[in-house]
Amino acid sequence: MNLLDRTPIRPLPDPLINQIAAGEVVERPASAVKELLENCLDAGADRIEIDLEQGGVSLIRVRDNGWGIPSEELPVALARHATSKIGSLQDLESVASLGFRGEALPSIASVSRLTLTSCAAEDAGGWRLVSDANGGAPAAQPAPHPVGTTVEVRDLFYNVPARRKFLRTERTELGHVEDVVRRLALSRFDLNVSMRHNGRAMLDMRAAPDQRARELRLAKACGQAFVDHCLHVDHEAAGFRIQGWIGLPTFSRSQTDMQYFFVNGRMVRDRLVAHAVRQGYQDVLYHGRHPAFVLYLELDPALVDVNVHPAKYEVRFRNGRLVHDFLYRTIHEVLSHTRPADEAPTPAPQVQLRANVGPRMPGPANPVEQTSMSLSVQEQLEAYGKLYPARQSGLPASERQGAYPGALPDAAPADQGPPLGHAIAQLHGIYILSQNARGLILVDMHAAHERITYEGLKAGLDASGIRTQPLLVPVSLAVSAKEVQLTETHADLLSELGLELTVAGPERITVRRVPNLLAESNVEQLVRDVLSDLATHGSSDRVRVAINDVLSTMACHGSVRANRRLNLPEMDALLRQMERTERSDQCNHGRPTWIEMKLDDLDRLFLRGR
Ligand code: ADP
Ligand code: MG
């Protein structure tokens, strides 16, 4: 438009205002579904049925058993900025409901043909309102409906061709809706959710009352592999509680697609959170890999501002630094327990043994048919163990000092021997073969030793603090005025990290001192990255990461190389060290250091026990 064509300032007509709002909140069918589902939850529903046609483009119908909308309020529900959820600024500051802007229904109604049918407990029978995209206010008609609400959205974007053009294939749009429903299912385990597409049942989830049912739902949303390779998190401190599941470092992904984070039940994608979790996984993850997690953070709603994004995907924590620290420390701590243990809930990297043995027989074998020949090795050991408990460790009695059949009749069940068992042989100069109570173990010698050395170097550094040295030639850096200011405000933190920076001008700083271990590295890049971390997160783990990188390289060079012959006592010593070393389930690059084959697995391979 030419400036000379200036038109007078006019208020926008209502339908247009709603369509503009719809531009922010309703991008595609999935975003409409998200808004409708959040309304169900806010109305106290625990049963939700979703019906879709053509990926949600021609129909989205969401029906719930919440408390409904009284008939006289139906037209208000469709009015712009009308909500039952907040009434004052004070309410807004500690909002506990998912919605509060009063924009979703009028926005969706402005770009589709929307019908709202509802019955509140105090009304007899239900009432229906058909919206008029032009902002008219038609009267509600009686329509039968149980207590609860059904919102029907037909022909999304029928009146906004520009938007319609951005819609993808039915398959893609449906996929986005499925993502939304998956997140909903993970956000509230007490919900019953079902979904149909083009008349076909797609999904049917029942409320998950206990841990087992929850893990089943988790498996539906993230796959069984995640459930088999995750650690449970539950930690509470300083008014925060974090719960959920985090993937083992060896179960990493090439993308950030399996990362679910809920703040007080609301799914968010937050940079601070992502950074804290990443940092928790520091140095147990292969480069360029991403952790998988499903985590729930609970905190006082007054400590988090949810009013920063129209679709509320982002939040702002009142004390971001504290939240970051809490998350980082919790995850770091949980991951430090990834080492061989007796009863690890998820015993590290499990091998999938797929022998070519046909379908597995369901249920336990019929005892009548079971002859002694068909006993599995496991069963034989158990039977034998009842007679001679000392052998339950699975070790030949002769190898157990002071143990002979019948010597320890009571202590036997508890004494399973060390988790990684005892070394038997070295294979191809690379692997240690060992036998424990459950079966056999293979250890990647080099990878294991590398982790042990690395953790040792880190522990040494923690004990003695970061040593620093002055740069022979101080490095002068041109930076922004803001970065100069950061250098001053964070001087203490920087010196804790072993960095001494001085201000040399309004837009210039000088690096004078760095950690010993980093003297040879690219100091300029490091300092720039640290400053940018400080600007975005108020903290920085760059120095630690850089130092750890150096230690990791040192550990790699200091580790036993392939083809070094080790004798049995040396191998056993390595196994015992692994059991004592934090994070020893994976090497510094995130590869597994050991695998276990249980007797069951071996039995299956050899068709025993059937
Ligand atoms: P918001 O959720 O931000 O309040 P919406 O436009 O999504 O705004 O909904 C407007 C109002 O309509 C809500 O505040 C609520 O009172 C009512 N409402 C919408 N959906 C439902 C539902 N499924 N059950 C009960 N009430 C609902
Ligand atoms: Mg809403």
XYZ file of C-alpha atoms and ligand atoms in Angstrom:
638
model
C 0.000 0.000 0.000
C 1.181 3.497 -0.809
C 1.551 5.871 2.130
C -0.470 8.483 0.226
C -3.432 6.092 0.361
C -3.733 6.487 4.119
C -7.086 5.356 5.431
C -8.568 6.553 8.705
C -7.963 4.627 11.916
C -10.955 2.388 12.606
C -11.687 -0.296 15.179
C -11.523 -3.755 13.585
C -14.830 -5.570 13.206
C -15.310 -8.372 15.769
C -15.174 -11.326 13.353
C -11.864 -10.044 12.001
C -10.451 -9.638 15.514
C -11.344 -13.258 16.225
C -9.774 -14.404 12.985
C -6.579 -12.555 13.853
C -6.579 -14.241 17.262
C -7.237 -17.550 15.513
C -4.060 -16.952 13.545
C -2.123 -17.246 16.780
C -4.009 -20.075 18.477
C -5.386 -22.206 15.637
C -2.672 -23.112 13.233
C -4.030 -26.515 12.196
C -6.518 -29.139 13.376
C -4.114 -30.317 16.086
C -3.996 -26.890 17.710
C -7.803 -26.718 17.812
C -7.854 -30.185 19.381
C -5.327 -29.044 21.980
C -7.519 -26.103 23.003
C -10.668 -28.242 23.165
C -8.956 -30.915 25.251
C -7.594 -28.350 27.672
C -11.134 -27.066 28.160
C -12.304 -30.594 29.029
C -9.610 -30.916 31.687
C -10.391 -27.479 33.086
C -14.031 -28.619 33.424
C -13.018 -31.547 35.614
C -13.641 -34.235 32.982
C -12.003 -37.648 33.251
C -13.549 -39.179 30.141
C -12.908 -37.712 26.698
C -13.995 -38.986 23.294
C -12.496 -37.551 20.149
C -13.942 -38.031 16.666
C -12.078 -36.859 13.591
C -12.685 -36.856 9.882
C -10.044 -36.168 7.246
C -7.287 -35.490 9.738
C -9.601 -33.133 11.619
C -10.071 -30.765 8.697
C -13.687 -31.675 7.981
C -14.602 -32.671 11.539
C -13.288 -32.463 15.065
C -15.736 -33.560 17.745
C -14.673 -33.604 21.388
C -17.058 -34.893 24.011
C -16.394 -34.837 27.748
C -18.035 -35.672 31.072
C -17.012 -32.441 32.787
C -19.341 -30.147 34.662
C -20.837 -28.611 31.544
C -21.916 -25.067 30.764
C -25.251 -23.684 32.078
C -27.592 -22.819 29.183
C -27.603 -19.073 29.839
C -23.783 -19.003 29.646
C -23.523 -20.782 26.287
C -23.446 -17.579 24.217
C -20.877 -16.077 26.604
C -18.558 -19.044 26.098
C -18.321 -18.031 22.446
C -17.742 -14.370 23.201
C -14.239 -12.960 22.914
C -12.236 -12.616 26.151
C -14.933 -14.358 28.162
C -13.719 -16.937 30.658
C -14.849 -18.614 33.855
C -11.274 -19.254 34.938
C -9.885 -15.943 36.150
C -11.453 -12.705 37.261
C -8.577 -10.571 38.458
C -4.883 -9.890 38.019
C -4.323 -11.779 41.234
C -5.984 -14.868 39.740
C -3.818 -14.513 36.650
C -0.656 -14.514 38.724
C -1.345 -17.921 40.198
C -3.489 -19.499 37.511
C -3.911 -23.251 37.958
C -6.196 -23.967 34.994
C -4.814 -24.676 31.536
C -6.877 -21.930 29.881
C -7.571 -18.391 31.031
C -7.485 -16.126 27.974
C -11.064 -16.754 26.853
C -9.946 -16.817 23.229
C -10.032 -20.408 22.043
C -13.745 -20.955 21.388
C -14.401 -17.601 19.658
C -11.202 -18.003 17.607
C -12.062 -21.510 16.453
C -15.675 -20.455 15.810
C -14.464 -17.630 13.592
C -12.679 -20.004 11.205
C -15.045 -22.999 11.191
C -18.654 -24.087 11.686
C -18.815 -24.664 15.412
C -21.575 -26.263 17.454
C -21.505 -26.232 21.227
C -23.766 -28.684 23.072
C -23.659 -28.884 26.819
C -25.534 -29.866 29.916
C -24.687 -28.539 33.347
C -25.697 -30.516 36.438
C -28.288 -27.866 37.376
C -29.933 -27.861 33.918
C -32.527 -30.405 32.890
C -31.390 -31.894 29.566
C -28.866 -30.237 27.293
C -28.709 -27.114 25.161
C -27.148 -26.467 21.807
C -25.723 -23.364 20.217
C -24.680 -23.158 16.583
C -22.146 -20.395 16.139
C -22.374 -17.859 13.409
C -18.950 -17.038 11.967
C -20.080 -13.462 11.389
C -20.337 -12.774 15.083
C -24.106 -13.082 15.376
C -25.533 -14.404 18.661
C -28.164 -17.028 17.892
C -30.282 -18.447 20.696
C -29.604 -21.836 22.302
C -31.979 -24.702 21.484
C -32.772 -27.628 23.755
C -30.816 -30.753 22.754
C -30.418 -33.936 24.750
C -26.961 -34.392 26.273
C -25.674 -36.038 29.475
C -23.854 -33.798 31.958
C -20.768 -32.637 30.095
C -19.958 -30.891 26.854
C -19.554 -31.691 23.168
C -17.831 -29.256 20.844
C -18.112 -29.965 17.150
C -15.839 -28.138 14.719
C -16.614 -28.630 11.033
C -14.790 -27.418 7.938
C -11.830 -25.770 9.600
C -10.603 -22.686 7.683
C -13.495 -22.906 5.179
C -13.582 -19.111 5.198
C -9.791 -18.525 5.347
C -8.374 -19.912 2.071
C -4.871 -18.662 2.890
C -4.775 -20.866 5.981
C -6.268 -23.831 4.214
C -3.385 -23.787 1.758
C -0.938 -24.464 4.565
C -2.674 -27.636 5.634
C -0.767 -30.812 4.830
C -2.036 -34.256 3.906
C -4.680 -35.984 5.982
C -1.990 -38.358 7.288
C 0.247 -35.500 8.439
C -2.538 -33.548 10.113
C -3.716 -36.709 11.840
C -0.159 -37.313 13.029
C -0.107 -33.888 14.666
C -3.404 -34.592 16.398
C -2.016 -37.893 17.644
C 0.953 -36.021 19.113
C -1.410 -33.755 21.003
C -3.448 -36.686 22.319
C -0.284 -38.542 23.323
C 0.848 -35.545 25.337
C -2.558 -35.283 26.946
C -2.465 -38.975 27.862
C 0.947 -38.495 29.432
C -0.101 -35.359 31.249
C -2.880 -37.047 33.220
C -2.825 -40.743 33.983
C -6.323 -40.634 35.491
C -7.939 -39.847 32.109
C -9.923 -42.194 29.881
C -9.352 -41.119 26.295
C -10.569 -42.627 23.071
C -10.148 -41.421 19.528
C -11.716 -42.367 16.189
C -10.679 -41.284 12.723
C -13.000 -41.613 9.736
C -15.126 -43.941 11.866
C -12.231 -46.236 12.824
C -11.025 -46.612 16.418
C -7.463 -45.292 16.646
C -6.804 -45.284 20.326
C -8.459 -46.266 23.564
C -6.741 -45.548 26.842
C -8.158 -46.384 30.243
C -7.250 -44.561 33.427
C -3.921 -45.825 34.760
C -4.266 -46.078 38.529
C -0.975 -47.774 39.445
C 2.664 -47.763 38.433
C 2.260 -50.798 36.190
C -0.660 -49.291 34.301
C 1.288 -46.058 33.980
C 4.224 -47.834 32.452
C 1.877 -49.497 29.984
C 0.571 -46.094 28.982
C 4.117 -44.806 28.823
C 4.938 -47.695 26.511
C 1.970 -46.786 24.284
C 3.172 -43.209 24.026
C 6.941 -43.695 23.836
C 7.393 -47.358 22.949
C 8.328 -50.343 25.082
C 12.028 -49.802 24.394
C 11.926 -46.529 26.293
C 10.241 -48.194 29.272
C 12.855 -50.957 29.228
C 15.693 -48.472 29.137
C 14.716 -45.718 31.484
C 15.325 -44.677 35.049
C 12.619 -43.509 37.392
C 12.953 -40.042 38.861
C 11.200 -38.740 41.942
C 12.781 -35.951 43.903
C 11.480 -33.158 46.035
C 13.349 -30.171 47.437
C 12.910 -26.455 48.103
C 9.225 -26.515 47.148
C 9.883 -28.246 43.804
C 9.019 -31.774 42.890
C 10.266 -33.551 39.789
C 8.965 -36.972 38.822
C 8.953 -39.130 35.754
C 11.273 -41.199 33.636
C 14.538 -40.446 31.883
C 16.080 -42.607 29.175
C 19.370 -44.320 29.866
C 22.242 -42.595 28.075
C 22.580 -45.659 25.872
C 18.962 -45.125 24.780
C 19.626 -41.772 23.167
C 17.977 -40.399 20.044
C 19.092 -38.512 16.978
C 16.390 -35.901 17.590
C 14.665 -34.171 20.445
C 11.417 -35.916 19.544
C 10.976 -37.926 22.719
C 11.168 -35.153 25.244
C 8.067 -34.440 27.260
C 8.130 -31.906 30.020
C 5.111 -30.894 32.045
C 4.965 -27.963 34.424
C 2.024 -28.347 36.797
C 0.342 -30.599 34.253
C 0.947 -28.262 31.323
C 3.139 -29.493 28.493
C 5.843 -26.948 27.723
C 8.827 -26.615 25.452
C 11.179 -24.460 27.365
C 14.784 -23.531 26.623
C 15.796 -23.339 30.245
C 14.376 -26.782 30.938
C 15.954 -28.295 27.825
C 19.312 -26.832 28.785
C 19.140 -28.089 32.372
C 18.266 -31.622 31.290
C 20.986 -31.632 28.659
C 23.486 -30.535 31.211
C 22.357 -33.363 33.490
C 23.322 -35.768 30.704
C 26.637 -34.059 30.185
C 29.401 -36.507 29.312
C 27.271 -39.618 29.287
C 25.818 -38.899 25.860
C 27.327 -39.525 22.472
C 27.956 -36.292 20.555
C 24.931 -35.069 18.630
C 22.582 -37.459 20.444
C 19.569 -36.352 22.482
C 18.130 -37.778 25.660
C 14.583 -39.129 25.867
C 12.505 -38.152 28.884
C 9.024 -37.739 30.306
C 9.212 -35.424 33.288
C 6.721 -33.678 35.527
C 7.684 -30.598 37.481
C 5.387 -29.358 40.195
C 5.773 -26.057 41.933
C 3.675 -23.262 43.391
C 1.706 -21.809 40.409
C 2.588 -18.336 41.637
C 6.251 -19.085 40.843
C 5.649 -19.605 37.155
C 4.221 -17.189 34.620
C 2.200 -19.020 31.959
C 1.007 -15.884 30.250
C 3.954 -15.478 27.873
C 2.806 -17.377 24.793
C -0.635 -17.395 23.087
C -0.699 -21.186 22.875
C 1.112 -21.313 26.248
C 3.946 -23.551 25.062
C 6.452 -21.459 26.927
C 6.540 -20.454 30.543
C 8.681 -18.127 32.586
C 9.936 -19.193 35.989
C 10.138 -16.556 38.644
C 13.431 -18.041 39.784
C 14.819 -19.668 36.672
C 18.271 -20.195 38.105
C 16.897 -22.233 40.995
C 14.688 -24.359 38.739
C 17.613 -24.943 36.383
C 19.837 -26.017 39.230
C 17.207 -28.281 40.736
C 16.589 -30.063 37.438
C 20.224 -30.348 36.502
C 21.289 -31.718 39.879
C 18.463 -34.221 40.085
C 19.137 -35.667 36.655
C 22.873 -35.659 37.136
C 22.417 -37.529 40.411
C 20.013 -40.110 38.969
C 22.355 -40.780 36.056
C 25.337 -41.208 38.348
C 23.731 -44.471 39.446
C 24.049 -46.040 36.036
C 26.504 -48.671 37.156
C 26.179 -52.400 37.555
C 24.095 -53.236 40.618
C 22.411 -56.276 42.063
C 18.821 -55.326 41.491
C 18.942 -52.443 39.077
C 15.326 -51.726 38.088
C 16.450 -51.478 34.508
C 19.611 -53.523 34.271
C 21.429 -51.399 31.772
C 21.741 -52.212 28.133
C 19.933 -55.459 27.601
C 20.687 -57.513 24.593
C 17.817 -58.547 22.454
C 18.398 -62.151 21.668
C 16.412 -63.166 18.659
C 17.281 -66.696 17.846
C 15.602 -68.365 14.935
C 13.405 -70.523 17.121
C 9.842 -69.855 16.035
C 7.087 -68.384 18.213
C 7.467 -68.450 21.964
C 5.196 -70.698 23.926
C 2.709 -68.768 26.021
C 2.458 -69.302 29.770
C 4.433 -71.593 32.026
C 5.208 -75.048 30.789
C 2.870 -77.794 31.902
C 4.546 -79.418 34.928
C 3.176 -82.852 34.013
C 5.031 -82.820 30.722
C 8.178 -81.488 32.258
C 10.852 -84.125 32.426
C 14.208 -83.437 33.953
C 15.704 -83.129 30.487
C 13.546 -80.158 29.604
C 14.492 -78.173 32.684
C 16.063 -74.878 31.767
C 19.505 -74.155 33.131
C 17.888 -71.580 35.405
C 15.457 -74.142 36.760
C 18.166 -76.688 37.245
C 20.202 -74.207 39.206
C 17.215 -73.408 41.354
C 16.473 -77.038 42.011
C 20.100 -77.677 42.764
C 20.276 -74.572 44.876
C 17.592 -75.874 47.193
C 19.830 -78.794 47.968
C 23.099 -76.896 47.970
C 22.331 -73.225 48.539
C 25.904 -72.088 48.141
C 25.740 -72.826 44.465
C 22.936 -70.398 43.840
C 25.455 -67.799 42.871
C 25.811 -69.723 39.688
C 29.502 -70.172 40.325
C 31.155 -73.520 40.618
C 31.517 -74.116 44.347
C 35.251 -74.615 43.948
C 35.671 -70.976 42.914
C 33.981 -69.593 45.991
C 36.317 -69.249 48.882
C 35.184 -71.161 51.931
C 31.927 -72.131 50.304
C 31.058 -75.743 49.905
C 27.672 -77.384 49.517
C 25.635 -76.910 52.636
C 28.077 -74.534 54.279
C 25.858 -71.436 54.207
C 22.339 -72.757 54.329
C 20.662 -69.477 55.331
C 22.805 -66.790 53.833
C 22.675 -68.222 50.361
C 19.705 -66.424 48.758
C 21.100 -63.029 49.706
C 24.589 -63.796 48.491
C 24.438 -63.493 44.742
C 28.083 -62.637 44.305
C 29.210 -59.383 42.669
C 26.859 -57.930 40.003
C 29.404 -58.278 37.222
C 30.460 -61.722 38.404
C 33.932 -63.179 37.945
C 36.049 -63.080 34.829
C 36.529 -66.296 32.939
C 38.375 -65.282 29.819
C 39.410 -62.510 27.500
C 37.941 -62.692 24.014
C 39.810 -61.427 20.958
C 41.812 -59.102 23.157
C 38.773 -56.806 23.429
C 36.075 -58.319 25.624
C 36.013 -59.801 29.069
C 33.752 -62.811 29.458
C 32.418 -63.119 32.970
C 29.846 -65.189 34.785
C 27.459 -63.879 37.414
C 24.482 -65.325 39.255
C 22.050 -64.363 36.497
C 23.972 -65.509 33.479
C 26.951 -64.218 31.573
C 28.435 -60.779 31.075
C 30.493 -59.305 28.270
C 32.508 -56.192 29.020
C 34.143 -53.895 26.505
C 37.489 -53.551 28.281
C 38.603 -50.337 26.711
C 35.281 -48.559 27.063
C 34.967 -49.593 30.706
C 38.481 -48.599 31.625
C 38.055 -45.276 29.883
C 35.037 -44.442 32.041
C 36.812 -45.511 35.228
C 39.850 -43.398 34.430
C 37.694 -40.460 33.452
C 35.582 -40.537 36.615
C 38.822 -40.807 38.603
C 40.277 -37.730 36.903
C 37.071 -35.781 37.512
C 36.967 -36.781 41.173
C 40.583 -35.676 41.543
C 39.717 -32.327 40.011
C 36.720 -31.873 42.283
C 38.860 -32.562 45.323
C 41.622 -30.155 44.414
C 39.584 -27.462 42.635
C 40.237 -26.015 39.199
C 43.874 -25.016 38.849
C 44.531 -21.963 36.791
C 47.483 -20.351 35.088
C 48.091 -16.899 33.653
C 48.202 -16.645 29.852
C 51.681 -15.770 28.629
C 50.066 -13.492 26.102
C 46.714 -12.200 27.413
C 43.971 -12.452 24.814
C 42.176 -9.216 23.961
C 38.626 -9.599 22.694
C 36.246 -7.168 21.028
C 32.840 -7.737 22.587
C 29.515 -5.921 22.952
C 28.810 -3.440 25.721
C 26.354 -5.929 27.147
C 29.042 -8.592 27.323
C 31.369 -6.171 29.094
C 28.634 -5.661 31.643
C 28.165 -9.428 32.032
C 31.874 -9.813 32.734
C 31.535 -7.362 35.592
C 28.323 -8.701 37.118
C 29.461 -12.308 36.934
C 33.078 -11.746 38.005
C 32.733 -14.148 40.957
C 31.214 -16.915 38.902
C 33.865 -16.495 36.231
C 36.667 -16.753 38.732
C 35.081 -19.907 40.184
C 35.332 -21.290 36.672
C 39.013 -20.360 36.617
C 38.626 -17.480 34.189
C 40.028 -14.052 34.892
C 38.653 -11.398 32.552
C 39.319 -7.698 32.869
C 37.524 -4.840 31.206
C 39.828 -3.093 28.731
C 37.395 -0.608 27.208
C 33.701 0.039 26.626
C 33.643 -2.842 24.126
C 36.777 -4.781 24.916
C 37.871 -7.319 27.495
C 41.145 -9.099 28.206
C 41.458 -12.740 29.175
C 44.326 -13.069 31.657
C 43.955 -16.405 33.373
C 42.426 -19.729 32.361
C 42.237 -23.257 33.808
C 45.521 -25.162 33.330
C 43.803 -27.878 31.405
C 42.419 -25.417 28.893
C 45.537 -23.368 28.273
C 46.037 -25.128 24.950
C 42.439 -24.796 23.799
C 40.742 -22.069 21.791
C 40.463 -19.517 24.590
C 38.648 -16.924 22.541
C 35.887 -19.317 21.473
C 35.515 -20.618 25.005
C 35.136 -17.155 26.535
C 32.648 -16.064 23.882
C 30.544 -19.171 24.459
C 30.665 -18.697 28.223
C 29.486 -15.091 27.894
C 26.647 -16.105 25.634
C 25.601 -18.767 28.163
C 25.649 -16.175 30.906
C 23.491 -13.887 28.812
C 20.846 -16.538 28.121
C 20.933 -18.804 31.175
C 22.624 -16.752 33.902
C 25.053 -19.630 34.323
C 27.519 -21.542 32.207
C 28.748 -25.095 32.080
C 31.109 -24.487 29.152
C 34.250 -24.507 31.209
C 33.251 -27.683 32.960
C 32.335 -29.261 29.620
C 35.610 -28.139 28.059
C 37.615 -29.442 31.022
C 35.690 -32.695 30.929
C 36.472 -32.988 27.238
C 40.159 -32.707 28.007
C 39.885 -35.244 30.833
C 37.943 -37.528 28.552
C 40.695 -37.404 25.938
C 43.276 -38.045 28.623
C 41.231 -40.970 29.888
C 40.965 -42.359 26.403
C 44.710 -42.314 25.933
C 45.335 -43.641 29.408
C 42.993 -46.583 29.024
C 43.831 -50.165 28.281
C 44.085 -50.552 24.572
C 42.670 -53.460 22.684
C 44.887 -56.520 22.512
C 46.495 -55.902 25.906
C 46.420 -59.271 27.591
C 44.925 -59.160 31.070
C 45.079 -62.037 33.502
C 42.046 -63.130 35.511
C 42.861 -61.129 38.696
C 43.392 -58.002 36.552
C 40.079 -58.545 34.805
C 38.300 -59.132 38.105
C 39.831 -55.944 39.459
C 38.448 -54.045 36.487
C 34.973 -55.520 37.074
C 35.076 -54.533 40.773
C 36.140 -51.011 39.822
C 33.255 -50.743 37.370
C 30.844 -51.658 40.146
C 32.212 -48.826 42.240
C 32.322 -46.220 39.499
C 29.470 -43.838 38.835
C 28.015 -43.795 35.325
C 30.077 -46.857 34.402
C 27.245 -48.398 32.379
C 28.371 -46.352 29.425
C 31.691 -45.069 28.158
C 32.455 -41.359 27.837
C 30.848 -41.354 24.418
C 27.586 -42.934 25.575
C 28.265 -46.427 24.257
C 27.445 -49.308 26.589
C 30.392 -50.775 28.495
C 28.807 -54.117 29.268
C 25.925 -56.349 28.357
C 24.280 -59.179 30.169
C 22.760 -62.366 28.810
C 20.495 -63.942 31.341
C 20.166 -67.692 31.648
C 16.613 -67.288 30.367
C 17.991 -65.739 27.201
C 20.444 -68.594 26.767
C 17.741 -71.144 27.465
C 15.597 -69.601 24.799
C 18.449 -69.751 22.310
C 18.879 -73.420 22.935
C 15.167 -74.195 23.124
C 15.535 -75.378 26.683
C 12.582 -75.408 29.069
C 9.886 -76.183 26.546
P -10.612 -20.257 28.342
O -10.386 -21.735 28.328
O -9.346 -19.508 28.176
O -11.418 -19.799 29.500
P -12.200 -20.779 25.986
O -12.572 -19.905 24.867
O -11.385 -21.964 25.680
O -11.442 -19.872 27.038
O -13.513 -21.219 26.732
C -14.394 -20.220 27.226
C -15.177 -20.723 28.411
O -16.094 -21.708 27.998
C -14.337 -21.375 29.474
O -13.831 -20.431 30.379
C -15.309 -22.348 30.122
O -16.050 -21.710 31.139
C -16.271 -22.688 28.996
N -15.944 -24.006 28.407
C -15.315 -24.233 27.246
N -15.195 -25.560 26.999
C -15.779 -26.196 28.032
C -16.004 -27.574 28.392
N -15.566 -28.587 27.591
N -16.658 -27.844 29.543
C -17.087 -26.842 30.341
N -16.913 -25.528 30.067
C -16.271 -25.188 28.944
Mg -9.663 -22.818 26.713
